[in-house]
Coordinates of C-alpha atoms (C1' of nucleotides) in Angstrom, one line a residue:
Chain A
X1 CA 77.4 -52.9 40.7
X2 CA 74.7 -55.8 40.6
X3 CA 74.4 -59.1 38.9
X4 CA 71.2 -58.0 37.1
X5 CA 72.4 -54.0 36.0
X6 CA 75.2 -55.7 34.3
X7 CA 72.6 -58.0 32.5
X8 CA 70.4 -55.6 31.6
X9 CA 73.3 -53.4 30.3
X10 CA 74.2 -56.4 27.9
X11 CA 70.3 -56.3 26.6
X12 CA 70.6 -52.9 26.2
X13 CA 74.0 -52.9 24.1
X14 CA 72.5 -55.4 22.2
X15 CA 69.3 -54.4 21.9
X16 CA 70.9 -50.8 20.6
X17 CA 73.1 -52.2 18.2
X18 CA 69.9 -53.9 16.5
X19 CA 67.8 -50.3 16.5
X20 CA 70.7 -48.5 15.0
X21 CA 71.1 -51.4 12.6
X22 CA 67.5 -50.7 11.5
X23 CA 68.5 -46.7 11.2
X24 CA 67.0 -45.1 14.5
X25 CA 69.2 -42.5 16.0
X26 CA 67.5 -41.9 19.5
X27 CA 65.0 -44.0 21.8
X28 CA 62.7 -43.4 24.7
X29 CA 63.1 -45.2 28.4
X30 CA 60.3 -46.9 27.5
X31 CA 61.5 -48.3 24.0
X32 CA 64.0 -50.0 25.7
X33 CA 61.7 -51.3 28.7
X34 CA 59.2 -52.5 26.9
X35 CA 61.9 -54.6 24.6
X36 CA 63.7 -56.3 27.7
X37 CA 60.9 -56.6 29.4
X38 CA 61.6 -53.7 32.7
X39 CA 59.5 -51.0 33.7
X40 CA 60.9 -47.5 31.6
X41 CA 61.5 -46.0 35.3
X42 CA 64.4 -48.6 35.7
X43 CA 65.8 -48.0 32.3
X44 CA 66.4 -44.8 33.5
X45 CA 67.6 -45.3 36.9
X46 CA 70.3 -47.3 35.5
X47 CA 71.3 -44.6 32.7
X48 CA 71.2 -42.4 35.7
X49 CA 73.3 -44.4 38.2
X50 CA 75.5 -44.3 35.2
X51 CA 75.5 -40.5 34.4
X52 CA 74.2 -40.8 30.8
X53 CA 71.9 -38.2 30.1
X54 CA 69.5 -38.0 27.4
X55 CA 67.3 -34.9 26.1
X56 CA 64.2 -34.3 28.1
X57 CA 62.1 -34.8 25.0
X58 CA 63.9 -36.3 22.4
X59 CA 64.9 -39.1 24.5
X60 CA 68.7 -40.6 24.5
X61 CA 71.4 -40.6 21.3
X62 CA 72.1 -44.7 20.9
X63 CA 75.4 -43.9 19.0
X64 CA 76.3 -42.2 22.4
X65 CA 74.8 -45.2 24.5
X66 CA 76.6 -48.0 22.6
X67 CA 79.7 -45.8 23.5
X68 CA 79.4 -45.2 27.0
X69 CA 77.9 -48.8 27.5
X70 CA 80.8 -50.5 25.8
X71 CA 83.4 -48.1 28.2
X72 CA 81.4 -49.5 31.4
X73 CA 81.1 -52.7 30.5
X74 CA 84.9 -52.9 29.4
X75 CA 84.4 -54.1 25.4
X76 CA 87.7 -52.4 24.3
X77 CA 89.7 -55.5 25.2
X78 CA 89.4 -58.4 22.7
X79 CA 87.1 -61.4 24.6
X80 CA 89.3 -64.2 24.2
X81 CA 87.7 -67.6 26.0
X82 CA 89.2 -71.4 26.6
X83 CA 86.9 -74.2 26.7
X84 CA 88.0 -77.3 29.0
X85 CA 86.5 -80.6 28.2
X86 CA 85.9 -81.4 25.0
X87 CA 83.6 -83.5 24.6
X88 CA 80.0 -83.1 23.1
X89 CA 79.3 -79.7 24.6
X90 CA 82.6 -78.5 24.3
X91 CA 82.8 -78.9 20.9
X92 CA 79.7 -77.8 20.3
X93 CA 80.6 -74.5 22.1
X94 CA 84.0 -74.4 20.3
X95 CA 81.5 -74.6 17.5
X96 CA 79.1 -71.9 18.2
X97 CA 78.1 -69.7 15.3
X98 CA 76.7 -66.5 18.0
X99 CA 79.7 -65.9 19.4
X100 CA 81.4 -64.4 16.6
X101 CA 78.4 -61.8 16.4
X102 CA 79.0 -60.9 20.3
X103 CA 83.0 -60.6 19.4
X104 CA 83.3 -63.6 21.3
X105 CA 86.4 -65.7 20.3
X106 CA 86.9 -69.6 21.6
X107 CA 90.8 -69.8 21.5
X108 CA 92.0 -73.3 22.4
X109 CA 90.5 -76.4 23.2
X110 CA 91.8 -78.5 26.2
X111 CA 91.2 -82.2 27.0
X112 CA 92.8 -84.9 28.4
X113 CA 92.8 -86.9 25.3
X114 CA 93.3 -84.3 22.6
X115 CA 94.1 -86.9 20.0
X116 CA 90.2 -88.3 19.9
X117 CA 88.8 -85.0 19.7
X118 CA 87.7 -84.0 16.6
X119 CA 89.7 -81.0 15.2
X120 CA 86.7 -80.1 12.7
X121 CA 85.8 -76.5 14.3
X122 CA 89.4 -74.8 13.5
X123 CA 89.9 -74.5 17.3
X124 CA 93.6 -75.9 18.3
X125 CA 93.0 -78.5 20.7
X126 CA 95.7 -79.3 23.3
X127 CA 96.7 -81.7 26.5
X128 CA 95.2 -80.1 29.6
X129 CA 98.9 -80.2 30.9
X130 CA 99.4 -77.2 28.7
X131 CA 96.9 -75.3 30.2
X132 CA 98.9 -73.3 32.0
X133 CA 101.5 -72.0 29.7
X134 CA 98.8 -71.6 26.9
X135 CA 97.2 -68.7 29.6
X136 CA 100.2 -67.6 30.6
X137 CA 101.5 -66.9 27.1
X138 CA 98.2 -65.2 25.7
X139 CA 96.7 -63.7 29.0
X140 CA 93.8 -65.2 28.8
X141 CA 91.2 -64.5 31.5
X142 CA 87.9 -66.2 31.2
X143 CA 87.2 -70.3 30.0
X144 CA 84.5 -72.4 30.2
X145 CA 84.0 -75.7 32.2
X146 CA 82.3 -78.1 29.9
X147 CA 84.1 -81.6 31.7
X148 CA 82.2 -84.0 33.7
X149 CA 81.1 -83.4 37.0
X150 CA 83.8 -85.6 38.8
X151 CA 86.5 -83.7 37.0
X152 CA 84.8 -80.2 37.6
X153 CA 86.1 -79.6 41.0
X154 CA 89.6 -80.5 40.1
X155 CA 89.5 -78.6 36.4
X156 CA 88.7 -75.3 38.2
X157 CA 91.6 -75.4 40.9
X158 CA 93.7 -75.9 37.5
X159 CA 92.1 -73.1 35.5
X160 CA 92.6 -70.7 38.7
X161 CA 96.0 -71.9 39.2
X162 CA 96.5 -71.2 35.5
X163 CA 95.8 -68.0 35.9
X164 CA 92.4 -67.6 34.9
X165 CA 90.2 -65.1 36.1
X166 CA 86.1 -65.8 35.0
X167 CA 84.5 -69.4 34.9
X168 CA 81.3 -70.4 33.5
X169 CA 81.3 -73.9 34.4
X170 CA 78.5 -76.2 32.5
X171 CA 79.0 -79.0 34.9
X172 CA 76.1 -80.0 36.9
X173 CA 77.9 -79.3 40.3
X174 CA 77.5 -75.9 42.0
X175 CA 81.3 -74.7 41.5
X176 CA 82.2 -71.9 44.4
X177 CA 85.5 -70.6 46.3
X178 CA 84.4 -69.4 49.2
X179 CA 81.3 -69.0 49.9
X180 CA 79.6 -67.1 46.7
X181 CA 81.0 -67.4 43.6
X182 CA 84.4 -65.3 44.1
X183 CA 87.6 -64.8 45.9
X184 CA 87.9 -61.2 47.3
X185 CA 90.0 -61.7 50.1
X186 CA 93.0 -62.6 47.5
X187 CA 95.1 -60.5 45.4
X188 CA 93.7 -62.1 42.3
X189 CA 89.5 -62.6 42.1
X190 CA 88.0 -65.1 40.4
X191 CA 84.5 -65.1 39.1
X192 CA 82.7 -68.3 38.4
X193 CA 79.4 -68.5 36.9
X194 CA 77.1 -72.0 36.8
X195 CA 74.9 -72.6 34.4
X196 CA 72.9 -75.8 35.6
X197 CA 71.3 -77.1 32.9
X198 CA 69.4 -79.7 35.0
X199 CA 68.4 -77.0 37.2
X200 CA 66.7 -75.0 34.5
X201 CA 64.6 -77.9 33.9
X202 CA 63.6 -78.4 37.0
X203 CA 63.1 -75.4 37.5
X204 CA 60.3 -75.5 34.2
X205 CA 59.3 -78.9 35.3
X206 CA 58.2 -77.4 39.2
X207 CA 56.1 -74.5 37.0
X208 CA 54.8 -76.3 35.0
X209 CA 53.4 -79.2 37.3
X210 CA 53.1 -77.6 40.7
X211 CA 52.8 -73.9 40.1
X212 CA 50.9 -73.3 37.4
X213 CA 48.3 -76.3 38.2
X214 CA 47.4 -74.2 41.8
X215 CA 44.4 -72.3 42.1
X216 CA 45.6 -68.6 40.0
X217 CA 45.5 -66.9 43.4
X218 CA 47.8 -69.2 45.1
X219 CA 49.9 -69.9 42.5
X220 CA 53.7 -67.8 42.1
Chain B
X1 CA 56.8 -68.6 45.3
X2 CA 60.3 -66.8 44.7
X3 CA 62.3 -68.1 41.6
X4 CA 65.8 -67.9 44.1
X5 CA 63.5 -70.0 46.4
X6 CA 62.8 -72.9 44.0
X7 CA 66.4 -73.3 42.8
X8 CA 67.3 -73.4 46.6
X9 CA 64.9 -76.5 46.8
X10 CA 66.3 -78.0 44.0
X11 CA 69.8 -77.4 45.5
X12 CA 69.0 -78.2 48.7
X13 CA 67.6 -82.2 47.2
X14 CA 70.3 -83.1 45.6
X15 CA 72.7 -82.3 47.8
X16 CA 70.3 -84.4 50.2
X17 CA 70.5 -87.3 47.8
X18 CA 74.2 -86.9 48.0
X19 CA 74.2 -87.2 51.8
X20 CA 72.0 -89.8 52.2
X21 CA 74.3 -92.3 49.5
X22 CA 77.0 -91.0 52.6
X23 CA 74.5 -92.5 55.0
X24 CA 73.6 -89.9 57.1
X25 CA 70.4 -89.6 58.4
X26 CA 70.2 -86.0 59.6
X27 CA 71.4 -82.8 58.9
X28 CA 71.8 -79.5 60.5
X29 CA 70.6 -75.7 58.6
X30 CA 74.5 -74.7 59.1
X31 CA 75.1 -77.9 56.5
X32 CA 73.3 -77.2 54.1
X33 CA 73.8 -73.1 54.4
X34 CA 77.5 -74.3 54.5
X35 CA 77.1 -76.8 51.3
X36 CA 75.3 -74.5 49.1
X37 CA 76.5 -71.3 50.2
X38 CA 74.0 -69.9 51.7
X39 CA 73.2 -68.8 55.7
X40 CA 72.2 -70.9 58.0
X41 CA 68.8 -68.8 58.8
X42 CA 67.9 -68.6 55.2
X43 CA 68.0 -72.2 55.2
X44 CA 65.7 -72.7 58.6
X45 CA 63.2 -70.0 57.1
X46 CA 62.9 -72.0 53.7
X47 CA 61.7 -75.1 55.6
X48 CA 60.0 -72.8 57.7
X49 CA 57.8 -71.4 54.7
X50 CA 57.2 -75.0 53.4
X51 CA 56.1 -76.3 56.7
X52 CA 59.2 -78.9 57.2
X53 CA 60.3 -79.4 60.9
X54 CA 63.1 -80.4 62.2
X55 CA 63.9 -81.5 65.6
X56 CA 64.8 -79.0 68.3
X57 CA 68.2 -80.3 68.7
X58 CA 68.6 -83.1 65.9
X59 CA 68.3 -80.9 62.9
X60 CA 66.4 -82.4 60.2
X61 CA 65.3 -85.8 58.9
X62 CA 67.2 -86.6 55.9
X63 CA 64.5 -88.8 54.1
X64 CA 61.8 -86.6 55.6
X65 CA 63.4 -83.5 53.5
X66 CA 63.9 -85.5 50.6
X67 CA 60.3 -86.5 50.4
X68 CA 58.9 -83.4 51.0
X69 CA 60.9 -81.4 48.5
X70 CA 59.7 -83.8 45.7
X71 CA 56.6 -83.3 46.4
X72 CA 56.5 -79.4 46.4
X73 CA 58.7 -79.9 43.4
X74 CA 56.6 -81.7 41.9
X75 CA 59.0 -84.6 41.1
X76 CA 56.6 -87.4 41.6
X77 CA 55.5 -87.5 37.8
X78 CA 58.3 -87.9 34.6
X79 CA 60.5 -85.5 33.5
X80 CA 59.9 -85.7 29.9
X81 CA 61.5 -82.9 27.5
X82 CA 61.9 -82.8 24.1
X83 CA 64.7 -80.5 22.0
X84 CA 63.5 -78.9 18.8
X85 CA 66.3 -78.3 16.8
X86 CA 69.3 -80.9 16.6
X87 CA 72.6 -78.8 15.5
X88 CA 75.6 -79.0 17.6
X89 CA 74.1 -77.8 20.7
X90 CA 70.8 -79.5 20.7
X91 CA 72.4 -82.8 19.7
X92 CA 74.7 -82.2 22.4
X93 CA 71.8 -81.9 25.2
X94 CA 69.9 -85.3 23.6
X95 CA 73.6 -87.2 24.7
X96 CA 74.0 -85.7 28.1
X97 CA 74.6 -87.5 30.9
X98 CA 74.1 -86.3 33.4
X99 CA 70.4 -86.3 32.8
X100 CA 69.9 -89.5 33.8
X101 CA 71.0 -88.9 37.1
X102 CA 68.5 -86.5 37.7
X103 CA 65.7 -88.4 35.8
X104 CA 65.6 -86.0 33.2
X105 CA 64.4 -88.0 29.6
X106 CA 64.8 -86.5 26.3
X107 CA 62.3 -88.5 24.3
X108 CA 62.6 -86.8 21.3
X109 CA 64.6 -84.6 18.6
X110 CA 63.2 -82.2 16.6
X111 CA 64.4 -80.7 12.7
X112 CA 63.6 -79.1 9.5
X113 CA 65.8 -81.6 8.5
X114 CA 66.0 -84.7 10.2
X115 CA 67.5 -86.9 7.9
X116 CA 71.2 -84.9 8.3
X117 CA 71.2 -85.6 12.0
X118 CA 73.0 -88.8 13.2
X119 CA 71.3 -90.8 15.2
X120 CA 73.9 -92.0 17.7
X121 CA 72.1 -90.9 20.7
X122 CA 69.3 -93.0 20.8
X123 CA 66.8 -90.4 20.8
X124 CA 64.1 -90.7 18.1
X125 CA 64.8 -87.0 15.7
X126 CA 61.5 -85.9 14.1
X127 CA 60.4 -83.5 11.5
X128 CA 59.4 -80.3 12.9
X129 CA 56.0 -80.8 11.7
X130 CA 55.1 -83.6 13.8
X131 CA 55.7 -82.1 16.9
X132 CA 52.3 -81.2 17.7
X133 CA 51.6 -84.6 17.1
X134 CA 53.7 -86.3 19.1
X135 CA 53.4 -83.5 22.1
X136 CA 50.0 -83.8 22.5
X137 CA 50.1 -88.0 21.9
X138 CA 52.7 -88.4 24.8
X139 CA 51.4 -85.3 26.7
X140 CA 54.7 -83.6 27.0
X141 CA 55.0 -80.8 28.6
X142 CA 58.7 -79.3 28.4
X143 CA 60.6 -78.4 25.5
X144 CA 64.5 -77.3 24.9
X145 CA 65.0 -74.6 21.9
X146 CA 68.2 -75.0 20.3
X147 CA 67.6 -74.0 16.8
X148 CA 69.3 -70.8 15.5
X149 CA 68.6 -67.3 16.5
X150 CA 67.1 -66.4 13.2
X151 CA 64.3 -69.0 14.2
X152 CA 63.9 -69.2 17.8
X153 CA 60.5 -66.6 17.8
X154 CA 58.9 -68.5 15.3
X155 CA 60.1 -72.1 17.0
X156 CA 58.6 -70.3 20.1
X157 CA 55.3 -69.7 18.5
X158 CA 55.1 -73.2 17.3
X159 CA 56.2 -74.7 20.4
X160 CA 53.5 -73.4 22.6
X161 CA 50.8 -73.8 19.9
X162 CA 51.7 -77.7 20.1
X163 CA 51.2 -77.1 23.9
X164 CA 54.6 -77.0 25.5
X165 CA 54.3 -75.4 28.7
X166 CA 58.1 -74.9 29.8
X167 CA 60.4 -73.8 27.6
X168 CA 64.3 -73.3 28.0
X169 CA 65.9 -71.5 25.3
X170 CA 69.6 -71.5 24.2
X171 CA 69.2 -68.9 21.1
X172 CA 70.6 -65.7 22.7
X173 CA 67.7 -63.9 21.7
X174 CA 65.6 -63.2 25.0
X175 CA 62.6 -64.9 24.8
X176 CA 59.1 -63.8 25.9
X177 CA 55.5 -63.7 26.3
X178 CA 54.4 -60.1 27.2
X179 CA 56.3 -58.9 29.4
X180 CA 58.2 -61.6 32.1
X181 CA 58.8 -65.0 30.6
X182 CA 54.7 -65.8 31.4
X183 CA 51.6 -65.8 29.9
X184 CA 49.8 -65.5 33.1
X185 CA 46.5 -64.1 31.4
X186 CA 46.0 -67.1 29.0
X187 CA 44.3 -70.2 30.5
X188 CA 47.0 -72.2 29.9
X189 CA 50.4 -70.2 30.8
X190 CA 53.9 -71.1 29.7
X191 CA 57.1 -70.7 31.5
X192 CA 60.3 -69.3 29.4
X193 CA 63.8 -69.9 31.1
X194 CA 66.7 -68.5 28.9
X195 CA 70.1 -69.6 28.7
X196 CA 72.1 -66.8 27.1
X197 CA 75.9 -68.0 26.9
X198 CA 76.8 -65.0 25.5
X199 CA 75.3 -62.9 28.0
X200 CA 76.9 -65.2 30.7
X201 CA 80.1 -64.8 29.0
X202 CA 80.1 -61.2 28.6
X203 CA 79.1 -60.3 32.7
X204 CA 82.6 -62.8 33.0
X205 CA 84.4 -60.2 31.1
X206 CA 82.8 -57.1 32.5
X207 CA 83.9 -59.1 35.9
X208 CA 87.3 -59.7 34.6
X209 CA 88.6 -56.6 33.1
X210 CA 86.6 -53.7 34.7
X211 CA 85.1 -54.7 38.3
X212 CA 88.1 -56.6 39.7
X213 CA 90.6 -53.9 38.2
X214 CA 89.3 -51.7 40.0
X215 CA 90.0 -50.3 43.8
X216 CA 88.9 -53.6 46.2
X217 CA 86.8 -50.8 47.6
X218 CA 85.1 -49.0 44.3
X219 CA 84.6 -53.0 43.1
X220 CA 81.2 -54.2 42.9
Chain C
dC1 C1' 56.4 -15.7 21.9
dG2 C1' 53.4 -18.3 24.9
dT3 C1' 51.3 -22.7 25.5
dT4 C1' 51.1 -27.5 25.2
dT5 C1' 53.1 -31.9 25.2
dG6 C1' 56.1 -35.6 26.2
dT7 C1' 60.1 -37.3 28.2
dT8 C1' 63.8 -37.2 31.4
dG9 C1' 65.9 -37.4 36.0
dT10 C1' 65.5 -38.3 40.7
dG11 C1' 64.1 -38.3 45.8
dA12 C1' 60.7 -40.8 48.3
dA13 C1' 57.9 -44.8 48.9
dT14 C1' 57.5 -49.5 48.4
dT15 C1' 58.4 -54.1 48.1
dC16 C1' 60.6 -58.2 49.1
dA17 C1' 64.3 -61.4 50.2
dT18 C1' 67.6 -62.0 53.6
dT19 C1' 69.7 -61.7 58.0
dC20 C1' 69.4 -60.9 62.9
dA21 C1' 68.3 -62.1 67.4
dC22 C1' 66.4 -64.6 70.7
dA23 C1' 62.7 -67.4 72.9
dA24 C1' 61.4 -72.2 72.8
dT25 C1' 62.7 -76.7 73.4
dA26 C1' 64.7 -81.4 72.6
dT27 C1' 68.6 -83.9 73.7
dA28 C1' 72.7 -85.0 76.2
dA29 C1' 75.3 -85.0 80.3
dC30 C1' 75.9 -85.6 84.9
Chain D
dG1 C1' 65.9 -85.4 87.7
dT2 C1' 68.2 -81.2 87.0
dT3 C1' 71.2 -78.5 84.4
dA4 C1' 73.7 -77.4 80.4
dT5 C1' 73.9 -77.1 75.5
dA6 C1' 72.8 -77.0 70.7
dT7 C1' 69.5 -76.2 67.4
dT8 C1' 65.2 -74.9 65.6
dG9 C1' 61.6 -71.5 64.4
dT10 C1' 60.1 -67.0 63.7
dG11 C1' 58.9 -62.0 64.3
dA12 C1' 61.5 -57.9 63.7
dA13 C1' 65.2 -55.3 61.5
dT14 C1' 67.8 -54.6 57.6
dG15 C1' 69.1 -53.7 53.1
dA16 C1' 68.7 -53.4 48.4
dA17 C1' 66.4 -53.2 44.1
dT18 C1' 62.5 -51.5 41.9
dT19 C1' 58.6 -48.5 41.2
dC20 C1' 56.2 -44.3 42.0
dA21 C1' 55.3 -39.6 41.4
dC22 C1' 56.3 -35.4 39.9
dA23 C1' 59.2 -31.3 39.1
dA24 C1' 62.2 -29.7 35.5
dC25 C1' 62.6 -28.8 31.0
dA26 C1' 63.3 -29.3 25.8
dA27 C1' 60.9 -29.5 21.6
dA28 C1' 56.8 -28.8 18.9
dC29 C1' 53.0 -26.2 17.8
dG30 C1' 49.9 -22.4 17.1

DNA sequence: CGTTTGTTGTGAATTCATTCACAATATAAC
DNA sequence: GTTATATTGTGAATGAATTCACAACAAACG
């Protein structure tokens, strides 16, 4: 299963739950293409990869898509998170009002001075030293990385060792065991995704100055 | 010019920067394929692309790479963004540090109400209204969107009609202009990247409870 | 009931990034 | 100066994801 199937199965989810929300009952490949922006073909390549069938005019059922999408993507468990670092985007995340629409729940907080973070977003903040039994004691499998970069390193061998499984680390530093992103030769994977902020803009800031200023033809 | 590629680049300098600090003065492609996980080839065939030589047996100029990747980059001019929208998140970004390490410069918030956001961060917070303004007096060209879903289209809209060229959007709505994240018809195009926590969040989970619970050889 | 229409489902073709493999060659060693 | 060695540079092979193209077919229509 790729990186960007998975994705696109998330837009889709979402993107159904919004059309049923609005009363529709079935939708075309091309509905859904057009929406996330993919060519129809590939929306139903995927469906097909995934044996869901739809009629050959009527197009699919979305009460039957949401069902089958929310089996393969494994949305039956509760999606229980644990932010590390607390400081200004930590809290912000522990804060985050889109979650709860996602069925995303932050937790606990941990830091290494709990007593000067603020304890305004209803989140129980505690000492990183009680990382460990706090995972242990509710199974929790996925946190987020929000310390800074010096600590990052260190704060993931802690969170693995803890027992957690998925990382989405918000430090600027490219986090990996291994060599991409996961452990496969161990009994216990762990998944770690970066989101590099600083990157992004970058990113936008190479487009926008040194891409999109070339001649159209030479340009992307 | 491949999006994977760019992000490479951008990996590829600061680990550079990082080396350099160690004083060395050349590397090899197994460093850097080592450092940022990728293979050693990959890394000779980027250079390769972008016309940077190494020496036969030497590997590569440290400074020599450095200076060439700014310039395809484009890192030569400031890196000037501005957040519209200063909730938790977006006041969060204007405080980051680790911007300045990378000569990123928030130079200004954005609000529909800016007199309920503190101003401990030292960035100047605007009303929305004079954005155009001030984006077209300081000809800034990249913008962070961190206002709530419910908004993000119509901040969008507003964002590129001030003349923001780059965008990086935190709403978890996917952002676009027809149908990939560019307006490549217009004469002025603009770049969307979008962040989408809950997306990132979710593939952690789909990761965490269904591909790594499965046989090691039905897995991914 | 036969015909038209529109959409699915999928094997084949395509595209494109990555890896392979190895010739070329600069440096080091002797 | 000659030989050995390590690394680059790149054309070809690979592999994987996407798009194409069209047969199959269900629904609508007359």
């Amino acid at each position: 299963m790729n990186k960007e199937l998975i994705l696109r199965l998330s837009k889709y989810k979402r993107l159904l739950f919004k059309l049923k929300a609005l009363g529709l009952e079935r939708v075309f490949s091309n509905n859904l293409g057009d929406a996330i922006g993919v060519a129809p073909s590939l929306v139903r390549k995927d469906f097909s990869v995934l044996s869901l069938s739809g009629n050959k005019r009527g197009g699919y059922d979305i009460d039957m898509l949401i069902e089958k999408l929310d089996i393969v993507l494994g949305r039956d468990k509760p999606q229980e998170v644990i932010v590390v670092g607390c400081g200004r985007i930590g809290t912000a995340l522990m804060q985050y009002e889109e979650f709860r629409n996602e069925g995303i729940k932050i937790i606990a907080g941990f830091d290494v001075s709990p007593e000067n973070v603020s304890k305004t977003s209803g989140v129980p903040i505690y000492h990183i030293k009680e990382m460990k039994d706090f995972v242990e004691k509710n199974g929790t499998k996925v946190g987020i990385i929000a310390v800074p970069d010096s600590e990052a390193a260190a704060t993931l061998d802690m969170m693995i060792e803890s027992g957690i499984r998925g990382v989405l680390n918000f430090a600027t530093i490219e986090l990996r065991i291994n060599n991409r992103g996961e452990i496969d030769n161990e009994e216990q994977p762990c998944t770690i995704h970066n989101i590099n902020i600083c990157l992004e803009l970058e990113h936008l800031f190479y487009q926008v100055n040194v891409a999109n200023e070339m001649e159209p033809e030479k340009a992307e």
